[in-house]
PDB file of C-alpha atoms in Angstrom:
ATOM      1  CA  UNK A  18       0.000   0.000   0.000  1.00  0.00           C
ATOM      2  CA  UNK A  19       1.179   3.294  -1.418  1.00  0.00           C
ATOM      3  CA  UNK A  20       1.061   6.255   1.569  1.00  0.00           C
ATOM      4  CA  UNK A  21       0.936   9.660   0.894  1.00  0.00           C
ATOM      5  CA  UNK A  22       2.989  12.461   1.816  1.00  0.00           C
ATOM      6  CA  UNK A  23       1.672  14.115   5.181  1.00  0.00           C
ATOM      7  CA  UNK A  24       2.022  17.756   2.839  1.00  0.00           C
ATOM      8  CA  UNK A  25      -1.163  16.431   0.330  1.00  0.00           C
ATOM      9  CA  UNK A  26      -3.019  15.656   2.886  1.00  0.00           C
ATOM     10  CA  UNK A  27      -4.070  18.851   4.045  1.00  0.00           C
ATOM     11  CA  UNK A  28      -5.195  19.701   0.106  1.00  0.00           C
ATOM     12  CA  UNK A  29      -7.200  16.187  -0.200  1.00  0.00           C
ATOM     13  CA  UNK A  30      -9.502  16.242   2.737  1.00  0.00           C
ATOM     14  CA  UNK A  31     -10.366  20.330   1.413  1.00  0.00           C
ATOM     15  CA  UNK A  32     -11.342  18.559  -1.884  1.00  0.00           C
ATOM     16  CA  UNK A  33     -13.393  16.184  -0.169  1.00  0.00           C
ATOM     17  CA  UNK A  34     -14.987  18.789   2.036  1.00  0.00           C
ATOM     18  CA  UNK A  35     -15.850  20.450  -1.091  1.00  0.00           C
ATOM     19  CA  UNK A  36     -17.021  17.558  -3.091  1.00  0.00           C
ATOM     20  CA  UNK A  37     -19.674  16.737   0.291  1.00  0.00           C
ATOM     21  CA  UNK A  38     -20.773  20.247   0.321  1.00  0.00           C
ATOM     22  CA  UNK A  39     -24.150  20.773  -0.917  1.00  0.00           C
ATOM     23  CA  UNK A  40     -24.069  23.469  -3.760  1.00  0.00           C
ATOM     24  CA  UNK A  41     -24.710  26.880  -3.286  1.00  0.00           C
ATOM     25  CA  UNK A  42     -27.930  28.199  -4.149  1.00  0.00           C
ATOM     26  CA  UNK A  43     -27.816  30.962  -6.905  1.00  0.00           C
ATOM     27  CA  UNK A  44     -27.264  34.640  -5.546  1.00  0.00           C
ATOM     28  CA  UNK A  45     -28.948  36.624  -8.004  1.00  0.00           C
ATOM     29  CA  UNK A  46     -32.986  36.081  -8.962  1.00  0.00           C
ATOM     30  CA  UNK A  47     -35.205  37.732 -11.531  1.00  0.00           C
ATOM     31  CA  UNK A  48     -39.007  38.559 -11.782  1.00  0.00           C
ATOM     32  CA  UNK A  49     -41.275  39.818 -14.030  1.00  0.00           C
ATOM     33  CA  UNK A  50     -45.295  40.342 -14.437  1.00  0.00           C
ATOM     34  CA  UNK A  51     -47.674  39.953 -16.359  1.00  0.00           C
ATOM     35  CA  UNK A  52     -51.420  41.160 -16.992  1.00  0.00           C
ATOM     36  CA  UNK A  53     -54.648  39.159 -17.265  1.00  0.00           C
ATOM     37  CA  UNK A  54     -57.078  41.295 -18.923  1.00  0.00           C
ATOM     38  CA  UNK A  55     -60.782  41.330 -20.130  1.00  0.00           C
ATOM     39  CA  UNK A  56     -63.133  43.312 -22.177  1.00  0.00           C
ATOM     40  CA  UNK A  57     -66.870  43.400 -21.014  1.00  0.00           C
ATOM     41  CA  UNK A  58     -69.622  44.299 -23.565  1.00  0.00           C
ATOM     42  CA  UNK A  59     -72.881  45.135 -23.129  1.00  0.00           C
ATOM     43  CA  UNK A  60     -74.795  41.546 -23.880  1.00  0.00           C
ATOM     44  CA  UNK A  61     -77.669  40.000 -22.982  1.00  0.00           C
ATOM     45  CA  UNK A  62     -79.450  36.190 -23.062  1.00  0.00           C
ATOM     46  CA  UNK A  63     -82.528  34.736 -22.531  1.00  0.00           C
ATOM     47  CA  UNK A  64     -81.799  32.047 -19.818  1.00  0.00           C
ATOM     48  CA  UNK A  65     -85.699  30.484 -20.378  1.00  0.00           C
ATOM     49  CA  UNK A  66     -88.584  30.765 -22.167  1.00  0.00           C
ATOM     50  CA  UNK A  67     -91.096  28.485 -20.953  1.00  0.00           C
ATOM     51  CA  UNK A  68     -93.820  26.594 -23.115  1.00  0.00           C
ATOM     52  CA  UNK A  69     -97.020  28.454 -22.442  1.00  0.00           C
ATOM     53  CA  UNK A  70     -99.683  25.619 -22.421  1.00  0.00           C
ATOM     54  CA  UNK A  71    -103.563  26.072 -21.983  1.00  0.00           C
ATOM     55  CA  UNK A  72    -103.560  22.361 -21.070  1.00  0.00           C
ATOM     56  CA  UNK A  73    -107.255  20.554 -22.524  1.00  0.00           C
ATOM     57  CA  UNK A  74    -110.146  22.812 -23.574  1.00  0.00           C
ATOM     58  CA  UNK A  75    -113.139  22.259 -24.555  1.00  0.00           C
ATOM     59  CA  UNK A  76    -116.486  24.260 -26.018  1.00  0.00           C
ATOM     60  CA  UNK A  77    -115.206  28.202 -24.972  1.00  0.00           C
ATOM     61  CA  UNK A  78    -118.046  30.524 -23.192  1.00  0.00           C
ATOM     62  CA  UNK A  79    -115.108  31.950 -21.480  1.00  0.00           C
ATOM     63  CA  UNK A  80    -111.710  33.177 -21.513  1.00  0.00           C
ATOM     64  CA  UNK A  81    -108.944  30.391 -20.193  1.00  0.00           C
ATOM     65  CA  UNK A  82    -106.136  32.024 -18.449  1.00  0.00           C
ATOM     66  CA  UNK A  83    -102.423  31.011 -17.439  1.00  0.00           C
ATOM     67  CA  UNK A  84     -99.358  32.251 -17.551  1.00  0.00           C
ATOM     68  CA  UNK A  85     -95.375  31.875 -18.218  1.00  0.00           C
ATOM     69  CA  UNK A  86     -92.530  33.253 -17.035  1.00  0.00           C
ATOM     70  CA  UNK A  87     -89.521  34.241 -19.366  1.00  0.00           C
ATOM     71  CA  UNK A  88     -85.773  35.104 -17.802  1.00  0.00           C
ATOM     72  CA  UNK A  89     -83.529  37.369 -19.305  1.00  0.00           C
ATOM     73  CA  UNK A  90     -80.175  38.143 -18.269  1.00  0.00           C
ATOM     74  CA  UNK A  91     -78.205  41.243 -19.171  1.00  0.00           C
ATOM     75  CA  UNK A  92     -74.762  42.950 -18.113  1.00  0.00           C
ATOM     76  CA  UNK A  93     -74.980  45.564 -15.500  1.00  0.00           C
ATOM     77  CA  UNK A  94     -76.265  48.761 -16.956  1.00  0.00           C
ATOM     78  CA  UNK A  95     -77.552  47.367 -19.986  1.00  0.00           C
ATOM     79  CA  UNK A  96     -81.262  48.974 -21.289  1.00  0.00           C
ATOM     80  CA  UNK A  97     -82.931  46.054 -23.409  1.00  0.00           C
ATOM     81  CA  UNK A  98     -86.263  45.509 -24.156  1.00  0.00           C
ATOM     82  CA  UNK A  99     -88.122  42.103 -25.078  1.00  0.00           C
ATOM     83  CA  UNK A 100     -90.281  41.594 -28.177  1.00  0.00           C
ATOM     84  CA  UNK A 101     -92.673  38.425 -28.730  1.00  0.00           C
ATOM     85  CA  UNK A 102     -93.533  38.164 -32.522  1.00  0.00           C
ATOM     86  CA  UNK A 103     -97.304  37.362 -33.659  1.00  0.00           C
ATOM     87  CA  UNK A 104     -96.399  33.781 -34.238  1.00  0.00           C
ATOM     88  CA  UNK A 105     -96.681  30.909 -36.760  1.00  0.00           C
ATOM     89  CA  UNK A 106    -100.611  30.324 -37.005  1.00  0.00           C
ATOM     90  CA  UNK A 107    -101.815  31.166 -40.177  1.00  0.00           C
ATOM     91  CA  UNK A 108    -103.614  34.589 -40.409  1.00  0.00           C
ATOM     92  CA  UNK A 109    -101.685  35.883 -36.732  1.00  0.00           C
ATOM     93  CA  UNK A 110    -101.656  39.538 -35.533  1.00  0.00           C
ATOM     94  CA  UNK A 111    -100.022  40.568 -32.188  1.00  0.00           C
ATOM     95  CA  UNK A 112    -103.553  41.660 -31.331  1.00  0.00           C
ATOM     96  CA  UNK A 113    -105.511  38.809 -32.413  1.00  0.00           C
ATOM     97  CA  UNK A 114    -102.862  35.272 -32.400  1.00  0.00           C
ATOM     98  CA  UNK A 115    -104.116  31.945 -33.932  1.00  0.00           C
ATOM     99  CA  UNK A 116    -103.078  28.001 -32.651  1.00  0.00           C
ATOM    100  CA  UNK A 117    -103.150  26.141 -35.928  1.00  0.00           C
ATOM    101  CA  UNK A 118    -104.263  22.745 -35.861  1.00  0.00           C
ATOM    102  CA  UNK A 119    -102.989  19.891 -38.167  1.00  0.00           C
ATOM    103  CA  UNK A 120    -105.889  20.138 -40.194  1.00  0.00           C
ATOM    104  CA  UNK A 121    -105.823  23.752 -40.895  1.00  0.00           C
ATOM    105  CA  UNK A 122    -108.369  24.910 -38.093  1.00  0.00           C
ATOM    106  CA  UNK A 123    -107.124  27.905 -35.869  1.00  0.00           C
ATOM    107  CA  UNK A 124    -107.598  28.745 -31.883  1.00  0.00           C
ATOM    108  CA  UNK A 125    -107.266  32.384 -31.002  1.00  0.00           C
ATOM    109  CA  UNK A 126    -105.038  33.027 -28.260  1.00  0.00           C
ATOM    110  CA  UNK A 127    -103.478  36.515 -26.884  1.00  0.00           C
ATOM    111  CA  UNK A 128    -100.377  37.605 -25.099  1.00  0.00           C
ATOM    112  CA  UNK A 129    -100.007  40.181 -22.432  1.00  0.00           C
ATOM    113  CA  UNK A 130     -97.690  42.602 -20.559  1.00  0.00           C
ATOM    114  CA  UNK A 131     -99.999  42.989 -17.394  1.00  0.00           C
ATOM    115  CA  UNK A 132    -101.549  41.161 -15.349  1.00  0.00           C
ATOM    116  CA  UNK A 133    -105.182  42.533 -15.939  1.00  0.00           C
ATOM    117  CA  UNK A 134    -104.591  41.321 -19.794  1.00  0.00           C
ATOM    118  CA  UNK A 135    -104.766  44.547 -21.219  1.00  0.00           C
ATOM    119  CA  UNK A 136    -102.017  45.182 -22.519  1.00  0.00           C
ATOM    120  CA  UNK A 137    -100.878  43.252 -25.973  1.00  0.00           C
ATOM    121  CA  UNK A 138     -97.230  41.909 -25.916  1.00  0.00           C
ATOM    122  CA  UNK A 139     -95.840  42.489 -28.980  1.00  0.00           C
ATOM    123  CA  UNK A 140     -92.771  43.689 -30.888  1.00  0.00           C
ATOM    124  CA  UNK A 141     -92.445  47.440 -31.643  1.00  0.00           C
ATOM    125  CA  UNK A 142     -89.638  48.537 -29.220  1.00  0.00           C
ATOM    126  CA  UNK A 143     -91.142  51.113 -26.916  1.00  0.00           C
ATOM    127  CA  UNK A 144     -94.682  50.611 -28.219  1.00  0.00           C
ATOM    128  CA  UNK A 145     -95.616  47.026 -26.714  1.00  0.00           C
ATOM    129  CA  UNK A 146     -92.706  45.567 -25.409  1.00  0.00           C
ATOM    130  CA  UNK A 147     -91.208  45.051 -21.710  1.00  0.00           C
ATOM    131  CA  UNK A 148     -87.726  46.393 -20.972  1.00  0.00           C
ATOM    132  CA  UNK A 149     -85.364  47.200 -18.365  1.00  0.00           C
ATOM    133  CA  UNK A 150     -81.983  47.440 -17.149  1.00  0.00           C
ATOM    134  CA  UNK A 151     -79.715  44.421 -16.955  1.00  0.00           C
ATOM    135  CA  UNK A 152     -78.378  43.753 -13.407  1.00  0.00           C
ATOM    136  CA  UNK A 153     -76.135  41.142 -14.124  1.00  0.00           C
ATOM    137  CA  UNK A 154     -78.284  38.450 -12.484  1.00  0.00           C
ATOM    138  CA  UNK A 155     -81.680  37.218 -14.079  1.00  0.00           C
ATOM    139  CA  UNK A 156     -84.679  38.820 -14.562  1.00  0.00           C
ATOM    140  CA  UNK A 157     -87.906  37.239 -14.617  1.00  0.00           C
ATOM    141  CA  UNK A 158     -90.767  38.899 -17.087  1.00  0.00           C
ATOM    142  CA  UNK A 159     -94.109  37.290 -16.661  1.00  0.00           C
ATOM    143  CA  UNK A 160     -96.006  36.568 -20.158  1.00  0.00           C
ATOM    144  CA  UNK A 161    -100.227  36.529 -19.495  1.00  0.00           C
ATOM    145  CA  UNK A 162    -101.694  34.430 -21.730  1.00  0.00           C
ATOM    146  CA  UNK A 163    -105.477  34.105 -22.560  1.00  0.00           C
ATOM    147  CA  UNK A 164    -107.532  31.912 -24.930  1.00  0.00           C
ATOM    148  CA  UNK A 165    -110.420  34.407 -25.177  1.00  0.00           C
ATOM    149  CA  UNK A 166    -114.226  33.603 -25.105  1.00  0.00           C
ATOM    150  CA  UNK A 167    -115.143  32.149 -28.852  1.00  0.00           C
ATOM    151  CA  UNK A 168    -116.646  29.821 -31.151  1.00  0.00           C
ATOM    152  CA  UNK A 169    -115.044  26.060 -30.637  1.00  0.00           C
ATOM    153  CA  UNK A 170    -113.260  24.852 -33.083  1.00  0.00           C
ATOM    154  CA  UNK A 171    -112.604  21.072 -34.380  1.00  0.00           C
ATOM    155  CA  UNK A 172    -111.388  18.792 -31.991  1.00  0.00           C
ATOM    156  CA  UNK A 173    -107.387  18.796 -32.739  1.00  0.00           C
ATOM    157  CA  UNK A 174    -104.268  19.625 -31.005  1.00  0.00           C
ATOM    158  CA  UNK A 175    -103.446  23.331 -31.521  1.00  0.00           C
ATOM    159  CA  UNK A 176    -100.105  24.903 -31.156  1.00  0.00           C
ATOM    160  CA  UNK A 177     -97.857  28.223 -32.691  1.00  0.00           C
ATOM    161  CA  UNK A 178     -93.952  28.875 -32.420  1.00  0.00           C
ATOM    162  CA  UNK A 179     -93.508  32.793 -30.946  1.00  0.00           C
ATOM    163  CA  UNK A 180     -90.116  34.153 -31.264  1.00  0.00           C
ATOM    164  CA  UNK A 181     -88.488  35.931 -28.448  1.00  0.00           C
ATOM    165  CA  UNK A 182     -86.487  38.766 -29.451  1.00  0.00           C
ATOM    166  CA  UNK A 183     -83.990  40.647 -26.902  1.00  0.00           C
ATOM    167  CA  UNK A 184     -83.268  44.144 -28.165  1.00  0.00           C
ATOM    168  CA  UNK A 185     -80.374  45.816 -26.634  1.00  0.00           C
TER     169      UNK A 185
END
């Protein structure tokens, strides 16, 4: 066995001291930021609009009532109003709307603002529609429906498709 001279010995135990050290941690360190951004625009949805169903009827000597309620939801701030169109049946008017059967017969029906039902629903913005302002959350609008008072017609199922129309 090969010994060493006592003068390397000092030098060899600082290189293993150095090689057991645990390295140093870095003594400099850099940042930097950065934005997350986002544009709101004035917008609105309609969350629900309900089928409006008179359920079974039968010879009409007076008016059937019921009711429906629609939710919008706008941005904060937001002025929209909210149209209903006359509908699909054959012959409709926003004053005087027709459920078309499947063999061509028609059911009058009508859609109000109010509660009293004298109002029309309808879609001339400012005229005969319902607005407001958007909170941010949703807003409930109450359609009043009424089959009025009239002849019977043919025994069928009736229906029409209105269109909902958010204007803002």
């Amino acid at each position: 066995m090969r010994t060493l001279p006592a003068s390397r010995l000092p030098s060899l135990v600082a290189v293993a001291a150095f090689a057991m050290a645990p390295l140093a941690s870095p003594s400099a360190t850099k940042t930097a930021t950065f934005q997350v951004l986002a544009t709101m625009v004035s917008d609105c949805t309609i969350m629900s609009a309900p089928n409006i169903d008179f359920g079974t009827l039968g010879v009409m000597t007076a008016n059937t009532d019921t009711s429906s309620t629609l939710v919008i939801a706008c941005t904060p701030g937001t002025p929209y109003s909210v149209a209903l169109d006359a509908g699909t049946g054959t012959g409709s008017t926003i004053t005087d709307r027709r459920m078309a059967s499947a063999g061509g017969n028609a059911l009058k029906y009508q859609l109000f603002r109010d509660s009293m039902r004298t109002q029309n629903w309808g879609n001339t913005v400012g005229t005969d529609t319902v607005g407001g302002t958007g909170n941010g959350g949703n807003i409930a609008h109450v359609i009043f429906a009424r089959v009025p008072e009239q002849p019977a017609p043919a025994p069928g199922a009736y229906a029409s498709t209105v269109t909902v129309t958010v204007n803002y």
